[in-house]
């Protein structure tokens, strides 16, 4: 049966741990796995802009012996011109996997339902599960075992990064704490799903309005842009709504003294994070950005093995 990765809990806690172990191995031995030798081709479809995802998947597929094929949805027959199902039927006969950055989660589900090769969500409006794998790998590098660590996310807790931290962190047995102003809290269904998972892994989920409460004694502090892709028209309102939610030195001091700071990037200094924090000694964002490569390679290797 083909395995897809459309959201964080498309893998079990044990499977997530196995992918992370492989990611560390591949970081040490980058060319030790060659599932796409041939070379086989992997389709990398982008409906939205990207730097890290485009580079890390392209380099990753090459490292795995394959050829990355970048497809810009706007200049293909996608983006509303041809159905997702028909696109899947064309691609699955020629590529070894389909990686898609898009808007609606439903589109990814339709792609997966019509594909006999793995489909990977490289960011949707609802989740960014590849980013969370890289983030968890980075936390392991700097803090060791994930179980029992407190991860605090401050900002737009209704966005894709927050959802993936809630679900992915719960899978890893972490205590995930989020803080958001009124109107930006995570969906109740997302919180209950994360809490349900956390109950099986020893983790927990907490939702706050006050960012200092969420960050208190955290091992990992993180945030994301206040204006996600597609929300540009709401920029002025969002900047006003998130006043007081900038992770600056004062808020960061609520965390443990050896806490690390993560940001998926791109970052907007002076808005969701101060320059002093993101460019300071607790920030591990460049390791995090590099780990996109290793974590996604591990994911592709694992999906390929599971699907054969
Ligand atoms: N973090 C992330 O997904 O970066 P890009 O948008 O540059 O791919």
PDB file of C-alpha atoms and ligand atoms in Angstrom:
ATOM      1  CA  UNK A   1       0.000   0.000   0.000  1.00  0.00           C
ATOM      2  CA  UNK A   2       1.310   3.443  -0.901  1.00  0.00           C
ATOM      3  CA  UNK A   3       1.996   5.779   2.035  1.00  0.00           C
ATOM      4  CA  UNK A   4       1.466   9.524   1.827  1.00  0.00           C
ATOM      5  CA  UNK A   5       2.502  12.359   4.186  1.00  0.00           C
ATOM      6  CA  UNK A   6      -0.210  14.996   4.018  1.00  0.00           C
ATOM      7  CA  UNK A   7      -0.297  15.922   7.706  1.00  0.00           C
ATOM      8  CA  UNK A   8       1.825  15.287  10.783  1.00  0.00           C
ATOM      9  CA  UNK A   9      -0.249  12.399  12.095  1.00  0.00           C
ATOM     10  CA  UNK A  10      -0.103  10.441   8.856  1.00  0.00           C
ATOM     11  CA  UNK A  11       2.722   8.712  10.752  1.00  0.00           C
ATOM     12  CA  UNK A  12       2.572   7.089  14.187  1.00  0.00           C
ATOM     13  CA  UNK A  13       4.834   8.247  17.035  1.00  0.00           C
ATOM     14  CA  UNK A  14       7.115   5.242  16.372  1.00  0.00           C
ATOM     15  CA  UNK A  15       7.218   6.022  12.639  1.00  0.00           C
ATOM     16  CA  UNK A  16       8.015   9.685  13.324  1.00  0.00           C
ATOM     17  CA  UNK A  17      10.874   8.580  15.599  1.00  0.00           C
ATOM     18  CA  UNK A  18      12.181   6.212  12.898  1.00  0.00           C
ATOM     19  CA  UNK A  19      12.153   8.986  10.267  1.00  0.00           C
ATOM     20  CA  UNK A  20      14.050  11.288  12.653  1.00  0.00           C
ATOM     21  CA  UNK A  21      16.650   8.573  13.378  1.00  0.00           C
ATOM     22  CA  UNK A  22      17.183   8.143   9.652  1.00  0.00           C
ATOM     23  CA  UNK A  23      17.469  11.920   9.221  1.00  0.00           C
ATOM     24  CA  UNK A  24      20.404  12.006  11.660  1.00  0.00           C
ATOM     25  CA  UNK A  25      22.042   9.084   9.830  1.00  0.00           C
ATOM     26  CA  UNK A  26      21.643  10.806   6.465  1.00  0.00           C
ATOM     27  CA  UNK A  27      23.092  14.028   7.854  1.00  0.00           C
ATOM     28  CA  UNK A  28      26.233  12.029   8.743  1.00  0.00           C
ATOM     29  CA  UNK A  29      26.264  10.006   5.464  1.00  0.00           C
ATOM     30  CA  UNK A  30      24.445  12.128   2.858  1.00  0.00           C
ATOM     31  CA  UNK A  31      24.809   9.692  -0.069  1.00  0.00           C
ATOM     32  CA  UNK A  32      24.227   6.400   1.779  1.00  0.00           C
ATOM     33  CA  UNK A  33      20.631   5.982   0.533  1.00  0.00           C
ATOM     34  CA  UNK A  34      19.919   5.921  -3.214  1.00  0.00           C
ATOM     35  CA  UNK A  35      16.239   4.927  -3.617  1.00  0.00           C
ATOM     36  CA  UNK A  36      15.874   7.044  -6.743  1.00  0.00           C
ATOM     37  CA  UNK A  37      18.976   5.704  -8.524  1.00  0.00           C
ATOM     38  CA  UNK A  38      18.183   5.258 -12.194  1.00  0.00           C
ATOM     39  CA  UNK A  39      17.641   8.177 -11.971  1.00  0.00           C
ATOM     40  CA  UNK A  40      13.950   8.238 -11.089  1.00  0.00           C
ATOM     41  CA  UNK A  41      12.191  11.610 -11.110  1.00  0.00           C
ATOM     42  CA  UNK A  42      10.341  13.312  -8.241  1.00  0.00           C
ATOM     43  CA  UNK A  43       7.777  16.023  -9.080  1.00  0.00           C
ATOM     44  CA  UNK A  44       8.067  19.156  -6.921  1.00  0.00           C
ATOM     45  CA  UNK A  45       4.954  21.267  -7.520  1.00  0.00           C
ATOM     46  CA  UNK A  46       4.737  24.853  -6.260  1.00  0.00           C
ATOM     47  CA  UNK A  47       1.479  26.827  -6.118  1.00  0.00           C
ATOM     48  CA  UNK A  48       3.153  29.242  -3.672  1.00  0.00           C
ATOM     49  CA  UNK A  49       6.588  30.828  -3.486  1.00  0.00           C
ATOM     50  CA  UNK A  50       9.473  29.102  -1.709  1.00  0.00           C
ATOM     51  CA  UNK A  51      13.200  29.250  -1.101  1.00  0.00           C
ATOM     52  CA  UNK A  52      13.993  26.565   1.531  1.00  0.00           C
ATOM     53  CA  UNK A  53      11.481  23.967   0.360  1.00  0.00           C
ATOM     54  CA  UNK A  54      12.474  24.305  -3.286  1.00  0.00           C
ATOM     55  CA  UNK A  55      16.192  24.062  -2.527  1.00  0.00           C
ATOM     56  CA  UNK A  56      16.039  21.323   0.106  1.00  0.00           C
ATOM     57  CA  UNK A  57      13.758  19.006  -1.879  1.00  0.00           C
ATOM     58  CA  UNK A  58      15.757  19.590  -5.090  1.00  0.00           C
ATOM     59  CA  UNK A  59      19.087  18.883  -3.399  1.00  0.00           C
ATOM     60  CA  UNK A  60      17.562  16.022  -1.421  1.00  0.00           C
ATOM     61  CA  UNK A  61      16.172  14.198  -4.471  1.00  0.00           C
ATOM     62  CA  UNK A  62      19.559  14.585  -6.201  1.00  0.00           C
ATOM     63  CA  UNK A  63      21.370  13.240  -3.125  1.00  0.00           C
ATOM     64  CA  UNK A  64      19.035  10.216  -3.214  1.00  0.00           C
ATOM     65  CA  UNK A  65      20.093   9.441  -6.806  1.00  0.00           C
ATOM     66  CA  UNK A  66      17.071  11.000  -8.506  1.00  0.00           C
ATOM     67  CA  UNK A  67      16.123  13.960 -10.662  1.00  0.00           C
ATOM     68  CA  UNK A  68      13.968  16.738  -9.193  1.00  0.00           C
ATOM     69  CA  UNK A  69      11.347  18.134 -11.579  1.00  0.00           C
ATOM     70  CA  UNK A  70      10.082  21.519 -10.445  1.00  0.00           C
ATOM     71  CA  UNK A  71       6.585  22.282 -11.733  1.00  0.00           C
ATOM     72  CA  UNK A  72       5.231  25.809 -11.391  1.00  0.00           C
ATOM     73  CA  UNK A  73       1.479  25.381 -11.135  1.00  0.00           C
ATOM     74  CA  UNK A  74       0.876  28.716 -12.884  1.00  0.00           C
ATOM     75  CA  UNK A  75       2.766  27.687 -16.035  1.00  0.00           C
ATOM     76  CA  UNK A  76       1.440  24.104 -16.132  1.00  0.00           C
ATOM     77  CA  UNK A  77      -2.120  22.898 -16.768  1.00  0.00           C
ATOM     78  CA  UNK A  78      -2.727  22.915 -13.006  1.00  0.00           C
ATOM     79  CA  UNK A  79      -4.048  25.921 -11.042  1.00  0.00           C
ATOM     80  CA  UNK A  80      -7.662  25.240 -11.957  1.00  0.00           C
ATOM     81  CA  UNK A  81      -7.143  24.308 -15.635  1.00  0.00           C
ATOM     82  CA  UNK A  82      -7.012  20.507 -15.170  1.00  0.00           C
ATOM     83  CA  UNK A  83      -8.396  18.479 -12.299  1.00  0.00           C
ATOM     84  CA  UNK A  84      -6.100  17.371  -9.506  1.00  0.00           C
ATOM     85  CA  UNK A  85      -7.190  13.761 -10.106  1.00  0.00           C
ATOM     86  CA  UNK A  86      -6.216  13.851 -13.793  1.00  0.00           C
ATOM     87  CA  UNK A  87      -2.894  15.507 -12.905  1.00  0.00           C
ATOM     88  CA  UNK A  88      -2.209  12.711 -10.401  1.00  0.00           C
ATOM     89  CA  UNK A  89      -2.977  10.029 -13.014  1.00  0.00           C
ATOM     90  CA  UNK A  90      -0.481  11.591 -15.427  1.00  0.00           C
ATOM     91  CA  UNK A  91       2.256  12.093 -12.838  1.00  0.00           C
ATOM     92  CA  UNK A  92       2.036   8.707 -11.077  1.00  0.00           C
ATOM     93  CA  UNK A  93       3.038   6.873 -14.281  1.00  0.00           C
ATOM     94  CA  UNK A  94       6.244   8.882 -14.657  1.00  0.00           C
ATOM     95  CA  UNK A  95       7.513   9.977 -11.253  1.00  0.00           C
ATOM     96  CA  UNK A  96       8.528   8.183  -8.046  1.00  0.00           C
ATOM     97  CA  UNK A  97       6.887  10.716  -5.694  1.00  0.00           C
ATOM     98  CA  UNK A  98       4.863  13.931  -5.799  1.00  0.00           C
ATOM     99  CA  UNK A  99       5.750  16.808  -3.451  1.00  0.00           C
ATOM    100  CA  UNK A 100       3.210  19.644  -3.513  1.00  0.00           C
ATOM    101  CA  UNK A 101       3.074  23.101  -1.917  1.00  0.00           C
ATOM    102  CA  UNK A 102      -0.484  24.283  -2.266  1.00  0.00           C
ATOM    103  CA  UNK A 103      -3.419  26.021  -0.598  1.00  0.00           C
ATOM    104  CA  UNK A 104      -6.241  23.598   0.237  1.00  0.00           C
ATOM    105  CA  UNK A 105      -5.601  20.394   2.169  1.00  0.00           C
ATOM    106  CA  UNK A 106      -8.449  18.874   0.144  1.00  0.00           C
ATOM    107  CA  UNK A 107      -6.340  19.205  -3.010  1.00  0.00           C
ATOM    108  CA  UNK A 108      -3.563  17.146  -1.454  1.00  0.00           C
ATOM    109  CA  UNK A 109      -6.088  14.538  -0.366  1.00  0.00           C
ATOM    110  CA  UNK A 110      -7.459  14.340  -3.918  1.00  0.00           C
ATOM    111  CA  UNK A 111      -3.931  14.023  -5.315  1.00  0.00           C
ATOM    112  CA  UNK A 112      -3.143  11.203  -2.881  1.00  0.00           C
ATOM    113  CA  UNK A 113      -6.430   9.403  -3.565  1.00  0.00           C
ATOM    114  CA  UNK A 114      -5.506   9.218  -7.251  1.00  0.00           C
ATOM    115  CA  UNK A 115      -1.788   8.482  -6.952  1.00  0.00           C
ATOM    116  CA  UNK A 116       0.025   5.170  -6.671  1.00  0.00           C
ATOM    117  CA  UNK A 117       3.221   7.001  -5.678  1.00  0.00           C
ATOM    118  CA  UNK A 118       3.734   8.835  -2.364  1.00  0.00           C
ATOM    119  CA  UNK A 119       2.323  12.366  -2.125  1.00  0.00           C
ATOM    120  CA  UNK A 120       4.034  14.767   0.312  1.00  0.00           C
ATOM    121  CA  UNK A 121       2.599  18.016   1.674  1.00  0.00           C
ATOM    122  CA  UNK A 122       5.360  20.608   1.401  1.00  0.00           C
ATOM    123  CA  UNK A 123       3.027  23.243   2.954  1.00  0.00           C
ATOM    124  CA  UNK A 124      -0.702  23.747   2.748  1.00  0.00           C
ATOM    125  CA  UNK A 125      -3.003  26.249   4.421  1.00  0.00           C
ATOM    126  CA  UNK A 126      -3.533  23.699   7.210  1.00  0.00           C
ATOM    127  CA  UNK A 127      -0.150  22.033   7.843  1.00  0.00           C
ATOM    128  CA  UNK A 128       3.605  22.269   7.253  1.00  0.00           C
ATOM    129  CA  UNK A 129       4.604  18.766   8.382  1.00  0.00           C
ATOM    130  CA  UNK A 130       8.005  18.624   6.625  1.00  0.00           C
ATOM    131  CA  UNK A 131       9.059  21.753   8.529  1.00  0.00           C
ATOM    132  CA  UNK A 132       8.122  20.155  11.848  1.00  0.00           C
ATOM    133  CA  UNK A 133      10.249  17.079  11.095  1.00  0.00           C
ATOM    134  CA  UNK A 134      13.217  19.416  10.542  1.00  0.00           C
ATOM    135  CA  UNK A 135      12.377  21.337  13.707  1.00  0.00           C
ATOM    136  CA  UNK A 136      12.161  18.183  15.820  1.00  0.00           C
ATOM    137  CA  UNK A 137      15.476  16.994  14.391  1.00  0.00           C
ATOM    138  CA  UNK A 138      17.014  20.352  15.345  1.00  0.00           C
ATOM    139  CA  UNK A 139      15.644  20.118  18.884  1.00  0.00           C
ATOM    140  CA  UNK A 140      17.142  16.611  19.188  1.00  0.00           C
ATOM    141  CA  UNK A 141      20.536  17.970  18.082  1.00  0.00           C
ATOM    142  CA  UNK A 142      20.470  20.694  20.714  1.00  0.00           C
ATOM    143  CA  UNK A 143      18.423  19.125  23.538  1.00  0.00           C
ATOM    144  CA  UNK A 144      18.450  15.332  23.009  1.00  0.00           C
ATOM    145  CA  UNK A 145      15.312  13.304  23.725  1.00  0.00           C
ATOM    146  CA  UNK A 146      12.131  15.111  22.706  1.00  0.00           C
ATOM    147  CA  UNK A 147       9.874  13.421  25.255  1.00  0.00           C
ATOM    148  CA  UNK A 148       8.953  15.764  28.105  1.00  0.00           C
ATOM    149  CA  UNK A 149      10.435  18.908  26.565  1.00  0.00           C
ATOM    150  CA  UNK A 150       8.262  22.031  26.552  1.00  0.00           C
ATOM    151  CA  UNK A 151       7.820  23.729  23.162  1.00  0.00           C
ATOM    152  CA  UNK A 152       6.170  27.164  23.212  1.00  0.00           C
ATOM    153  CA  UNK A 153       4.719  28.729  20.059  1.00  0.00           C
ATOM    154  CA  UNK A 154       3.630  32.374  20.137  1.00  0.00           C
ATOM    155  CA  UNK A 155       1.745  34.217  17.401  1.00  0.00           C
ATOM    156  CA  UNK A 156      -0.853  33.078  14.871  1.00  0.00           C
ATOM    157  CA  UNK A 157      -1.884  29.820  16.514  1.00  0.00           C
ATOM    158  CA  UNK A 158      -4.526  29.137  13.874  1.00  0.00           C
ATOM    159  CA  UNK A 159      -2.030  28.808  11.028  1.00  0.00           C
ATOM    160  CA  UNK A 160      -0.336  25.827   9.402  1.00  0.00           C
ATOM    161  CA  UNK A 161       2.836  26.003  11.534  1.00  0.00           C
ATOM    162  CA  UNK A 162       0.866  26.095  14.785  1.00  0.00           C
ATOM    163  CA  UNK A 163      -1.259  23.138  13.682  1.00  0.00           C
ATOM    164  CA  UNK A 164       1.817  21.132  12.790  1.00  0.00           C
ATOM    165  CA  UNK A 165       3.567  22.019  16.060  1.00  0.00           C
ATOM    166  CA  UNK A 166       0.467  20.911  17.991  1.00  0.00           C
ATOM    167  CA  UNK A 167       0.134  17.577  16.201  1.00  0.00           C
ATOM    168  CA  UNK A 168       3.813  16.871  15.484  1.00  0.00           C
ATOM    169  CA  UNK A 169       4.935  17.914  18.969  1.00  0.00           C
ATOM    170  CA  UNK A 170       2.235  15.778  20.584  1.00  0.00           C
ATOM    171  CA  UNK A 171       3.366  12.780  18.506  1.00  0.00           C
ATOM    172  CA  UNK A 172       6.892  13.316  19.848  1.00  0.00           C
ATOM    173  CA  UNK A 173       5.661  13.363  23.473  1.00  0.00           C
ATOM    174  CA  UNK A 174       6.381  17.062  23.950  1.00  0.00           C
ATOM    175  CA  UNK A 175       4.455  19.562  26.071  1.00  0.00           C
ATOM    176  CA  UNK A 176       3.194  21.968  23.414  1.00  0.00           C
ATOM    177  CA  UNK A 177       2.106  25.353  24.653  1.00  0.00           C
ATOM    178  CA  UNK A 178       0.688  28.027  22.329  1.00  0.00           C
ATOM    179  CA  UNK A 179      -0.290  31.659  22.893  1.00  0.00           C
ATOM    180  CA  UNK A 180      -2.335  33.811  20.546  1.00  0.00           C
ATOM    181  CA  UNK A 181      -4.500  36.924  20.733  1.00  0.00           C
ATOM    182  CA  UNK A 182      -8.287  36.670  20.449  1.00  0.00           C
ATOM    183  CA  UNK A 183      -9.305  35.487  17.013  1.00  0.00           C
ATOM    184  CA  UNK A 184      -6.060  33.610  16.373  1.00  0.00           C
ATOM    185  CA  UNK A 185      -6.420  30.614  18.720  1.00  0.00           C
ATOM    186  CA  UNK A 186      -6.103  27.142  17.202  1.00  0.00           C
ATOM    187  CA  UNK A 187      -9.270  25.400  16.038  1.00  0.00           C
ATOM    188  CA  UNK A 188     -10.915  23.345  18.791  1.00  0.00           C
ATOM    189  CA  UNK A 189     -10.697  20.204  16.636  1.00  0.00           C
ATOM    190  CA  UNK A 190      -6.938  20.676  16.202  1.00  0.00           C
ATOM    191  CA  UNK A 191      -6.412  21.088  19.959  1.00  0.00           C
ATOM    192  CA  UNK A 192      -8.502  18.022  20.766  1.00  0.00           C
ATOM    193  CA  UNK A 193      -6.699  15.904  18.154  1.00  0.00           C
ATOM    194  CA  UNK A 194      -3.323  17.019  19.574  1.00  0.00           C
ATOM    195  CA  UNK A 195      -4.511  16.330  23.150  1.00  0.00           C
ATOM    196  CA  UNK A 196      -5.746  12.876  22.104  1.00  0.00           C
ATOM    197  CA  UNK A 197      -2.310  12.062  20.642  1.00  0.00           C
ATOM    198  CA  UNK A 198      -0.471  13.605  23.616  1.00  0.00           C
ATOM    199  CA  UNK A 199      -2.450  11.352  25.975  1.00  0.00           C
ATOM    200  CA  UNK A 200      -0.810   8.349  24.271  1.00  0.00           C
ATOM    201  CA  UNK A 201       2.745   9.751  24.169  1.00  0.00           C
ATOM    202  CA  UNK A 202       3.105  11.439  27.568  1.00  0.00           C
ATOM    203  CA  UNK A 203       2.929  14.932  26.101  1.00  0.00           C
ATOM    204  CA  UNK A 204       0.377  17.672  26.681  1.00  0.00           C
ATOM    205  CA  UNK A 205      -1.257  20.642  24.975  1.00  0.00           C
ATOM    206  CA  UNK A 206      -1.970  24.057  26.517  1.00  0.00           C
ATOM    207  CA  UNK A 207      -3.507  27.143  24.922  1.00  0.00           C
ATOM    208  CA  UNK A 208      -2.976  30.644  26.363  1.00  0.00           C
ATOM    209  CA  UNK A 209      -3.624  34.263  25.456  1.00  0.00           C
ATOM    210  CA  UNK A 210      -0.664  35.577  27.481  1.00  0.00           C
ATOM    211  CA  UNK A 211       2.623  34.821  25.655  1.00  0.00           C
ATOM    212  CA  UNK A 212       4.663  34.988  28.887  1.00  0.00           C
ATOM    213  CA  UNK A 213       2.538  32.198  30.382  1.00  0.00           C
ATOM    214  CA  UNK A 214       3.042  30.018  27.325  1.00  0.00           C
ATOM    215  CA  UNK A 215       6.813  30.585  27.274  1.00  0.00           C
ATOM    216  CA  UNK A 216       7.390  30.089  31.023  1.00  0.00           C
ATOM    217  CA  UNK A 217      10.167  27.475  31.525  1.00  0.00           C
ATOM    218  CA  UNK A 218      10.057  26.417  27.871  1.00  0.00           C
ATOM    219  CA  UNK A 219      12.926  24.421  26.363  1.00  0.00           C
ATOM    220  CA  UNK A 220      12.068  25.545  22.846  1.00  0.00           C
ATOM    221  CA  UNK A 221      10.520  28.876  21.815  1.00  0.00           C
ATOM    222  CA  UNK A 222       9.186  29.418  18.325  1.00  0.00           C
ATOM    223  CA  UNK A 223       6.979  31.634  16.199  1.00  0.00           C
ATOM    224  CA  UNK A 224       6.022  32.249  12.573  1.00  0.00           C
ATOM    225  CA  UNK A 225       5.178  35.193  10.376  1.00  0.00           C
ATOM    226  CA  UNK A 226       2.000  37.009  11.368  1.00  0.00           C
ATOM    227  CA  UNK A 227       1.025  37.211   7.696  1.00  0.00           C
ATOM    228  CA  UNK A 228       1.031  33.820   5.996  1.00  0.00           C
ATOM    229  CA  UNK A 229       1.002  33.417   2.211  1.00  0.00           C
ATOM    230  CA  UNK A 230      -2.402  34.494   0.885  1.00  0.00           C
ATOM    231  CA  UNK A 231      -3.111  36.848   3.847  1.00  0.00           C
ATOM    232  CA  UNK A 232      -1.249  39.902   2.479  1.00  0.00           C
ATOM    233  CA  UNK A 233      -4.458  41.986   2.265  1.00  0.00           C
ATOM    234  CA  UNK A 234      -4.885  41.663   6.064  1.00  0.00           C
ATOM    235  CA  UNK A 235      -1.375  42.934   6.826  1.00  0.00           C
ATOM    236  CA  UNK A 236      -2.240  46.164   8.684  1.00  0.00           C
ATOM    237  CA  UNK A 237      -4.955  44.531  10.797  1.00  0.00           C
ATOM    238  CA  UNK A 238      -2.743  41.584  11.684  1.00  0.00           C
ATOM    239  CA  UNK A 239       0.192  43.762  12.727  1.00  0.00           C
ATOM    240  CA  UNK A 240      -2.175  45.636  15.053  1.00  0.00           C
ATOM    241  CA  UNK A 241      -3.775  42.438  16.373  1.00  0.00           C
ATOM    242  CA  UNK A 242      -0.399  40.869  17.224  1.00  0.00           C
ATOM    243  CA  UNK A 243       0.941  43.843  19.188  1.00  0.00           C
ATOM    244  CA  UNK A 244       2.599  42.442  22.331  1.00  0.00           C
ATOM    245  CA  UNK A 245       3.324  39.060  20.730  1.00  0.00           C
ATOM    246  CA  UNK A 246       6.842  39.823  19.438  1.00  0.00           C
ATOM    247  CA  UNK A 247       9.328  37.328  20.857  1.00  0.00           C
ATOM    248  CA  UNK A 248      11.914  39.754  22.186  1.00  0.00           C
ATOM    249  CA  UNK A 249      14.609  39.425  24.856  1.00  0.00           C
ATOM    250  CA  UNK A 250      12.083  40.122  27.624  1.00  0.00           C
ATOM    251  CA  UNK A 251       9.671  37.353  26.541  1.00  0.00           C
ATOM    252  CA  UNK A 252      12.566  34.988  25.801  1.00  0.00           C
ATOM    253  CA  UNK A 253      13.799  35.461  29.384  1.00  0.00           C
ATOM    254  CA  UNK A 254      10.640  33.667  30.603  1.00  0.00           C
ATOM    255  CA  UNK A 255      11.948  30.453  29.022  1.00  0.00           C
ATOM    256  CA  UNK A 256      14.693  28.275  30.510  1.00  0.00           C
ATOM    257  CA  UNK A 257      18.062  29.994  30.378  1.00  0.00           C
ATOM    258  CA  UNK A 258      19.331  27.389  27.880  1.00  0.00           C
ATOM    259  CA  UNK A 259      16.174  27.438  25.728  1.00  0.00           C
ATOM    260  CA  UNK A 260      16.627  27.435  21.974  1.00  0.00           C
ATOM    261  CA  UNK A 261      14.779  29.615  19.485  1.00  0.00           C
ATOM    262  CA  UNK A 262      13.358  28.238  16.218  1.00  0.00           C
ATOM    263  CA  UNK A 263      11.783  29.996  13.225  1.00  0.00           C
ATOM    264  CA  UNK A 264      10.796  28.249   9.994  1.00  0.00           C
ATOM    265  CA  UNK A 265      11.725  31.384   7.995  1.00  0.00           C
ATOM    266  CA  UNK A 266      11.333  33.701   6.217  1.00  0.00           C
ATOM    267  CA  UNK A 267      11.385  35.961   9.292  1.00  0.00           C
ATOM    268  CA  UNK A 268      10.290  39.561   9.736  1.00  0.00           C
ATOM    269  CA  UNK A 269      12.552  41.125  12.363  1.00  0.00           C
ATOM    270  CA  UNK A 270      10.730  43.617  14.557  1.00  0.00           C
ATOM    271  CA  UNK A 271       7.382  41.908  14.028  1.00  0.00           C
ATOM    272  CA  UNK A 272       7.051  38.289  15.232  1.00  0.00           C
ATOM    273  CA  UNK A 273      10.636  38.258  16.582  1.00  0.00           C
ATOM    274  CA  UNK A 274      13.219  40.856  17.561  1.00  0.00           C
ATOM    275  CA  UNK A 275      16.563  40.961  15.752  1.00  0.00           C
ATOM    276  CA  UNK A 276      18.243  40.399  19.116  1.00  0.00           C
ATOM    277  CA  UNK A 277      16.524  37.030  19.584  1.00  0.00           C
ATOM    278  CA  UNK A 278      16.636  35.665  16.048  1.00  0.00           C
ATOM    279  CA  UNK A 279      20.264  36.713  15.572  1.00  0.00           C
ATOM    280  CA  UNK A 280      21.214  35.985  19.195  1.00  0.00           C
ATOM    281  CA  UNK A 281      22.979  33.095  20.925  1.00  0.00           C
ATOM    282  CA  UNK A 282      19.833  31.035  21.603  1.00  0.00           C
ATOM    283  CA  UNK A 283      18.762  30.996  17.959  1.00  0.00           C
ATOM    284  CA  UNK A 284      19.403  27.774  15.993  1.00  0.00           C
ATOM    285  CA  UNK A 285      17.558  28.818  12.848  1.00  0.00           C
ATOM    286  CA  UNK A 286      20.371  28.024  10.414  1.00  0.00           C
ATOM    287  CA  UNK A 287      20.643  24.449  11.705  1.00  0.00           C
ATOM    288  CA  UNK A 288      16.867  24.277  11.397  1.00  0.00           C
ATOM    289  CA  UNK A 289      16.931  25.493   7.778  1.00  0.00           C
ATOM    290  CA  UNK A 290      19.672  22.989   6.883  1.00  0.00           C
ATOM    291  CA  UNK A 291      17.776  20.177   8.564  1.00  0.00           C
ATOM    292  CA  UNK A 292      14.929  20.561   6.071  1.00  0.00           C
ATOM    293  CA  UNK A 293      17.265  18.743   3.674  1.00  0.00           C
ATOM    294  CA  UNK A 294      18.110  15.827   5.968  1.00  0.00           C
ATOM    295  CA  UNK A 295      14.618  15.362   7.425  1.00  0.00           C
ATOM    296  CA  UNK A 296      12.929  15.402   4.013  1.00  0.00           C
ATOM    297  CA  UNK A 297      15.452  12.961   2.566  1.00  0.00           C
ATOM    298  CA  UNK A 298      14.665  10.615   5.448  1.00  0.00           C
ATOM    299  CA  UNK A 299      10.941  11.061   4.825  1.00  0.00           C
ATOM    300  CA  UNK A 300      11.303  10.272   1.109  1.00  0.00           C
ATOM    301  CA  UNK A 301      13.459   7.196   1.804  1.00  0.00           C
ATOM    302  CA  UNK A 302      10.966   5.980   4.418  1.00  0.00           C
ATOM    303  CA  UNK A 303       7.906   6.576   2.224  1.00  0.00           C
ATOM    304  CA  UNK A 304       9.621   4.778  -0.662  1.00  0.00           C
ATOM    305  CA  UNK A 305      10.405   1.766   1.553  1.00  0.00           C
ATOM    306  CA  UNK A 306       6.891   1.666   3.024  1.00  0.00           C
ATOM    307  CA  UNK A 307       5.235   1.937  -0.381  1.00  0.00           C
ATOM    308  CA  UNK A 308       7.158  -0.832  -2.172  1.00  0.00           C
TER     309      UNK A 308
HETATM  310  N1  LIG B   1      10.076  27.440   5.820  1.00  0.00           N
HETATM  311  C1  LIG B   1       9.764  27.351   4.514  1.00  0.00           C
HETATM  312  O1  LIG B   1       8.918  26.532   4.122  1.00  0.00           O
HETATM  313  O2  LIG B   1      10.493  28.163   3.700  1.00  0.00           O
HETATM  314  P1  LIG B   1      10.151  28.485   2.188  1.00  0.00           P
HETATM  315  O3  LIG B   1       8.802  29.153   2.148  1.00  0.00           O
HETATM  316  O4  LIG B   1      11.250  29.381   1.714  1.00  0.00           O
HETATM  317  O5  LIG B   1      10.119  27.189   1.425  1.00  0.00           O
END
